[in-house]
Coordinates of C-alpha atoms and ligand atoms in Angstrom, one line a residue:
M1 CA 129.9 110.9 87.7
I2 CA 127.6 110.4 84.6
A3 CA 127.8 107.3 82.8
N4 CA 127.5 107.1 78.9
N5 CA 126.1 110.5 78.5
Y6 CA 122.8 109.5 80.4
T7 CA 121.6 111.6 83.2
T8 CA 118.7 109.8 84.4
Y9 CA 118.0 106.2 84.8
E10 CA 115.0 106.5 82.8
E11 CA 116.9 107.7 79.7
K12 CA 119.3 105.0 79.9
T13 CA 116.4 102.2 80.3
M14 CA 114.7 103.6 77.2
A15 CA 117.8 103.7 75.3
V16 CA 118.9 100.1 76.1
G17 CA 116.1 97.9 75.6
E18 CA 117.2 95.0 77.8
Q19 CA 117.5 97.4 81.0
L20 CA 113.7 97.0 81.2
F21 CA 114.3 93.6 82.6
L22 CA 117.9 94.2 84.1
P23 CA 117.8 95.5 87.6
A24 CA 120.4 98.3 88.3
P25 CA 122.3 97.5 91.6
A26 CA 121.4 100.5 93.8
R27 CA 122.4 101.3 97.2
I28 CA 120.4 102.0 100.3
T29 CA 121.8 105.2 101.9
A30 CA 119.3 105.7 104.8
T31 CA 116.3 104.1 106.3
R32 CA 113.7 105.2 108.7
M33 CA 111.0 103.4 110.5
L34 CA 107.6 105.1 110.4
N35 CA 105.8 102.4 112.5
P36 CA 106.3 98.8 113.0
L37 CA 105.1 97.8 109.5
N38 CA 106.3 100.8 107.3
K39 CA 109.8 101.6 106.7
V40 CA 111.3 104.4 104.4
F41 CA 114.3 103.7 102.1
Q42 CA 116.5 106.3 100.6
I43 CA 118.2 104.7 97.5
E44 CA 120.9 106.0 95.2
L45 CA 121.3 104.5 91.7
P46 CA 124.9 103.8 90.4
D47 CA 127.2 106.2 88.6
G48 CA 125.3 109.2 89.9
L49 CA 122.2 108.6 87.7
S50 CA 119.1 110.1 88.8
L51 CA 115.7 108.2 88.6
G52 CA 114.1 110.8 86.3
H53 CA 110.8 109.9 87.6
R54 CA 107.4 111.7 87.8
P55 CA 104.9 111.8 90.9
G56 CA 102.7 108.6 90.6
Q57 CA 105.3 106.2 88.9
F58 CA 106.7 103.2 90.5
V59 CA 109.9 101.1 90.6
E60 CA 110.2 97.3 90.5
V61 CA 112.4 96.5 93.6
S62 CA 114.3 93.2 93.9
V63 CA 116.2 91.4 96.8
L64 CA 118.6 89.0 95.5
G65 CA 117.4 85.4 96.0
V66 CA 113.9 86.6 97.2
G67 CA 112.0 88.4 94.4
E68 CA 110.7 91.5 93.2
A69 CA 107.8 94.0 94.0
P70 CA 106.5 97.2 92.4
I71 CA 106.7 100.0 95.0
S72 CA 105.7 103.7 94.4
I73 CA 108.4 106.5 94.4
S74 CA 107.4 108.4 97.3
S75 CA 109.8 111.3 97.0
S76 CA 109.3 114.2 94.6
P77 CA 111.3 114.8 91.7
S78 CA 112.0 118.2 93.2
R79 CA 113.7 116.7 96.1
S80 CA 115.7 114.1 94.4
N81 CA 119.3 115.2 95.1
G82 CA 120.6 112.1 93.5
S83 CA 118.4 109.7 95.5
F84 CA 114.9 108.8 95.9
E85 CA 112.7 107.4 98.7
L86 CA 110.3 104.3 98.9
C87 CA 107.9 103.7 101.7
V88 CA 107.6 99.9 102.1
R89 CA 104.9 98.1 104.3
K90 CA 105.8 94.6 105.2
V91 CA 103.4 92.1 103.9
G92 CA 105.0 89.3 102.4
D93 CA 108.4 87.8 101.2
V94 CA 110.0 90.6 99.2
T95 CA 108.8 93.5 101.6
A96 CA 110.0 91.4 104.8
A97 CA 113.4 91.0 103.1
L98 CA 113.6 94.7 102.4
H99 CA 112.8 95.4 105.9
S100 CA 115.7 93.5 107.2
L101 CA 118.1 95.5 105.1
E102 CA 120.0 98.5 106.4
P103 CA 122.0 101.6 104.9
G104 CA 125.0 100.2 102.7
A105 CA 122.9 97.0 101.4
T106 CA 122.2 96.8 97.7
V107 CA 118.9 96.2 96.0
G108 CA 117.9 95.9 92.3
I109 CA 115.9 98.7 90.7
R110 CA 113.9 98.7 87.4
G111 CA 112.0 101.7 86.3
P112 CA 110.6 104.1 86.7
F113 CA 107.6 102.7 85.2
G114 CA 104.0 103.5 84.4
R115 CA 102.1 106.8 83.9
G116 CA 102.5 109.4 86.5
F117 CA 100.3 112.5 87.3
P118 CA 100.3 115.1 84.4
I119 CA 101.4 117.8 86.7
E120 CA 101.8 120.4 84.0
K121 CA 98.0 120.2 83.3
F122 CA 97.3 121.3 86.9
R123 CA 99.0 124.7 87.0
G124 CA 96.7 127.3 88.3
K125 CA 94.2 124.6 89.7
D126 CA 93.0 124.2 93.3
M127 CA 94.7 120.8 94.5
L128 CA 92.6 118.4 96.5
F129 CA 94.4 115.3 97.8
A130 CA 92.7 112.5 99.5
P131 CA 95.2 109.9 100.4
G132 CA 94.0 106.9 102.7
G133 CA 96.6 104.8 104.7
L134 CA 99.6 103.8 102.5
G135 CA 98.2 105.6 99.6
L136 CA 100.0 108.6 101.1
A137 CA 103.2 107.1 100.0
P138 CA 102.7 107.8 96.1
L139 CA 100.7 111.0 96.7
R140 CA 103.4 112.6 99.0
S141 CA 105.6 112.6 95.8
L142 CA 103.1 114.8 94.1
I143 CA 102.2 116.9 97.1
N144 CA 105.8 117.9 97.9
Q145 CA 106.4 118.7 94.2
V146 CA 103.2 121.1 94.3
L147 CA 104.6 122.5 97.7
D148 CA 108.0 123.1 96.0
E149 CA 106.2 125.0 93.2
R150 CA 103.6 126.4 95.4
A151 CA 103.1 129.7 93.5
L152 CA 102.0 127.9 90.4
F153 CA 98.9 126.4 92.0
G154 CA 95.7 127.5 93.8
R155 CA 94.5 126.2 97.0
V156 CA 96.2 122.9 98.3
I157 CA 93.8 120.9 100.3
I158 CA 95.0 117.6 102.0
L159 CA 92.4 115.1 103.7
Y160 CA 94.2 112.1 105.0
G161 CA 92.7 109.1 106.8
A162 CA 94.3 106.3 108.5
R163 CA 93.1 103.2 110.5
N164 CA 94.5 104.6 113.9
P165 CA 97.0 107.2 115.1
E166 CA 99.9 104.6 115.0
E167 CA 99.3 104.1 111.1
L168 CA 99.7 107.7 110.1
L169 CA 102.6 107.8 108.0
F170 CA 105.3 110.6 107.5
K171 CA 104.1 112.3 110.9
Y172 CA 107.0 114.9 110.7
E173 CA 105.8 116.2 107.5
L174 CA 102.1 116.0 108.5
A175 CA 103.0 118.3 111.5
E176 CA 104.8 120.8 108.9
W177 CA 101.6 120.6 106.6
A178 CA 99.4 121.3 109.7
E179 CA 101.2 124.5 110.6
R180 CA 101.6 126.1 107.0
P181 CA 99.0 128.8 106.4
D182 CA 98.9 127.9 102.6
I183 CA 97.8 124.4 103.2
E184 CA 94.2 123.3 104.4
F185 CA 95.2 120.2 106.2
H186 CA 92.7 118.0 107.7
V187 CA 93.4 114.4 109.3
S188 CA 91.2 111.7 110.6
V189 CA 91.6 108.4 112.0
D190 CA 88.8 105.3 111.9
R191 CA 89.7 104.6 115.7
G192 CA 91.3 107.0 118.1
D193 CA 93.4 106.2 121.2
E194 CA 94.0 107.9 124.6
T195 CA 96.5 110.3 122.8
W196 CA 94.2 111.4 119.8
K197 CA 92.6 114.7 120.0
G198 CA 91.7 114.9 116.3
N199 CA 88.9 113.9 114.0
V200 CA 87.5 110.3 114.4
G201 CA 85.8 108.7 111.4
V202 CA 86.6 107.4 107.9
I203 CA 88.2 109.9 105.5
T204 CA 84.8 110.8 103.9
T205 CA 83.9 112.6 107.2
L206 CA 86.5 115.1 106.4
F207 CA 84.7 116.3 103.3
R208 CA 82.4 118.3 105.5
N209 CA 85.1 120.5 106.6
I210 CA 85.6 121.8 103.1
S211 CA 84.0 123.9 100.3
I212 CA 85.4 123.7 96.9
Y213 CA 85.1 125.5 93.5
P214 CA 84.6 122.4 91.4
R215 CA 85.3 124.0 88.1
N216 CA 88.8 125.0 89.3
T217 CA 89.8 121.8 91.4
V218 CA 91.5 118.8 90.6
A219 CA 91.3 115.9 93.1
F220 CA 93.8 112.9 93.6
T221 CA 93.0 109.9 95.7
V222 CA 95.0 107.0 96.4
G223 CA 94.2 104.4 99.0
P224 CA 92.7 100.9 99.4
P225 CA 90.1 99.9 96.8
V226 CA 87.1 100.0 99.3
M227 CA 87.8 103.6 99.8
Y228 CA 87.5 104.8 96.3
R229 CA 83.7 104.3 95.8
F230 CA 83.2 106.4 98.7
V231 CA 85.6 109.2 97.9
L232 CA 84.3 109.2 94.5
M233 CA 80.8 109.7 95.7
E234 CA 81.9 112.7 97.8
L235 CA 83.9 114.3 94.9
L236 CA 81.2 113.7 92.2
G237 CA 78.7 115.0 94.8
K238 CA 80.6 118.2 95.2
G239 CA 80.5 118.8 91.5
L240 CA 84.0 117.6 90.3
S241 CA 84.2 116.4 86.7
E242 CA 85.1 112.8 86.0
G243 CA 88.1 113.8 84.0
N244 CA 89.4 116.0 87.2
I245 CA 89.6 112.9 89.5
Y246 CA 92.7 111.0 89.5
L247 CA 93.2 107.7 91.4
S248 CA 95.9 104.9 91.2
L249 CA 95.0 101.5 90.6
E250 CA 97.4 99.0 92.2
R251 CA 97.2 95.3 90.8
H252 CA 99.5 92.3 91.1
M253 CA 102.3 93.2 88.9
K254 CA 105.3 91.1 87.4
C255 CA 107.2 92.6 84.5
G256 CA 105.9 96.3 85.0
V257 CA 106.3 97.0 81.1
G258 CA 103.2 95.6 79.7
K259 CA 104.7 92.2 78.7
C260 CA 103.4 89.6 81.0
G261 CA 99.7 90.4 81.4
H262 CA 99.4 90.1 85.1
C263 CA 98.1 93.6 85.8
Q264 CA 95.4 93.5 83.2
I265 CA 91.9 95.3 83.9
N266 CA 89.8 94.4 81.1
N267 CA 91.8 95.4 78.0
V268 CA 94.2 97.7 80.1
Y269 CA 97.6 97.1 81.4
A270 CA 97.7 99.1 84.6
C271 CA 101.4 99.0 84.6
Q272 CA 101.7 100.9 81.4
S273 CA 98.4 102.8 81.1
G274 CA 98.4 103.4 84.8
P275 CA 98.8 103.2 87.8
V276 CA 97.5 106.5 87.6
F277 CA 94.2 107.1 85.7
P278 CA 91.7 109.9 85.7
Y279 CA 88.3 108.4 86.7
S280 CA 86.7 109.4 83.2
E281 CA 89.2 106.6 81.6
I282 CA 88.2 103.8 84.0
K283 CA 84.7 104.2 85.0
G284 CA 83.6 102.0 82.3
L285 CA 86.0 99.3 82.9
E286 CA 84.1 96.6 85.0
E287 CA 87.2 95.1 86.8
A288 CA 88.8 98.6 87.6
L289 CA 87.0 99.4 90.9
Ligands
LIG301 C1 101.7 100.3 91.2 C2 102.1 99.8 92.7 C3 102.7 100.5 93.5 C4 102.9 99.9 94.9 N1 103.4 100.6 95.9 C5 103.6 100.3 97.0 C6 104.4 101.1 98.0 O1 104.6 102.2 97.7 N2 104.5 100.5 99.2 C7 104.3 99.2 99.6 O2 104.6 98.9 100.6 N3 103.5 98.6 98.7 C8 103.3 98.9 97.3 N4 102.6 98.2 96.5 C9 102.3 96.9 96.9 C10 103.3 95.8 96.8 O3 104.0 95.7 95.6 C11 102.8 94.4 97.3 O4 102.3 94.4 98.5 C12 103.7 93.3 97.0 O5 103.0 92.1 96.7 C13 104.6 92.9 98.2 O6 105.4 91.9 98.0 P1 105.6 90.7 98.9 O7 106.5 89.6 98.3 O8 106.3 91.5 100.1 O9 104.5 90.2 99.3 P2 103.5 89.0 98.5 O10 104.1 87.6 99.0 O11 103.4 89.4 97.2 O12 102.2 89.2 99.5 C14 101.4 90.4 99.7 C15 100.1 90.1 99.9 O13 99.4 89.9 98.8 C16 98.7 88.7 98.7 N5 98.9 88.0 97.4 C17 100.1 87.9 96.9 N6 99.8 87.4 95.5 C18 98.6 87.4 95.3 C19 97.7 86.9 94.3 N7 98.2 86.6 93.0 N8 96.5 87.1 94.4 C20 95.9 87.5 95.5 N9 96.6 87.9 96.6 C21 98.1 87.8 96.5 C22 99.5 88.0 99.8 O14 98.5 87.1 100.4 C23 99.7 89.0 100.8 O15 98.7 89.4 101.6 C24 102.4 98.6 95.1 C25 101.9 97.8 94.2 C26 101.5 98.4 93.0 C27 101.1 97.6 91.9
LIG302 S1 102.8 93.7 85.0 FE1 103.2 92.7 83.2 S2 102.0 93.5 81.9 FE2 101.7 94.7 83.7

């Protein structure tokens, strides 16, 4: 069913100003534990609305009586099917309350918010993805969108780093990516265990395995702030231009829509101008990295 001629929640949000602050009651339709700290939620909006997001955007998720937190949309628009996915790490009150919820439970959703990746600009380009840890959650949305439109892009290179084998997310998809001849997939963990046969070392050690054509390559990196400096050094060292390196800046956010100032980086609101930025736009901002 389509409510009031809106087909996406974004259209409805834009049309009805108050919706920016009013969560829609949405239903959890499936959950999957990836490891003890990270759980994936499949969520459906009311009235058959689709979220209408672009990769890199986030939603504000609320649990009644507990609070609200910004969470990246982890599924790609191309795989929406009337629902979307969030990958949530249990770190505090809201995320712990979310982890206790099972299919059938209701959560509040506001969004999609923020500026996502301008995917149309990347057609014909070689795509280099360098997610670290939970950074795979937002980048997975872009990666799967690119894979679903595979013919429109050049090489797809994925360099994924995690602290240890248990913390690798979406292992079932990683196994598929590793098998595909049209993806150059490399993975590393900071510390191996008795089961791990792959590369050991921080994510930057994977850059040795690849050569790229910098003028035709766009790179995307999302991960813990400490990672950015080193990944940027690798990418710039390989000759990528600052405008062709995209990263996502996560800040403490409240409103998500440029009203409260919680996410301010110098004179920029990360919730509105970001969280996705080309490096060229933020390298001059003292508080960005
Ligand atoms: C754009 C965006 C996208 C995100 N995407 C995801 C995602 O896909 N998955 C995911 O799991 N998380 C994501 N996060 C992070 C998530 O929003 C936070 O971890 C959120 O704070 C969790 O809420 P909580 O109530 O569970 O934990 P909180 O109670 O907020 O605590 C979380 C941690 O942050 C610390 N903290 C809280 N407030 C402050 C403060 N003011 N200053 C310093 N430290 C503080 C706490 O000590 C604790 O270690 C995203 C954040 C942003 C901004
Ligand atoms: S979160 Fe309120 S201004 Fe960005």
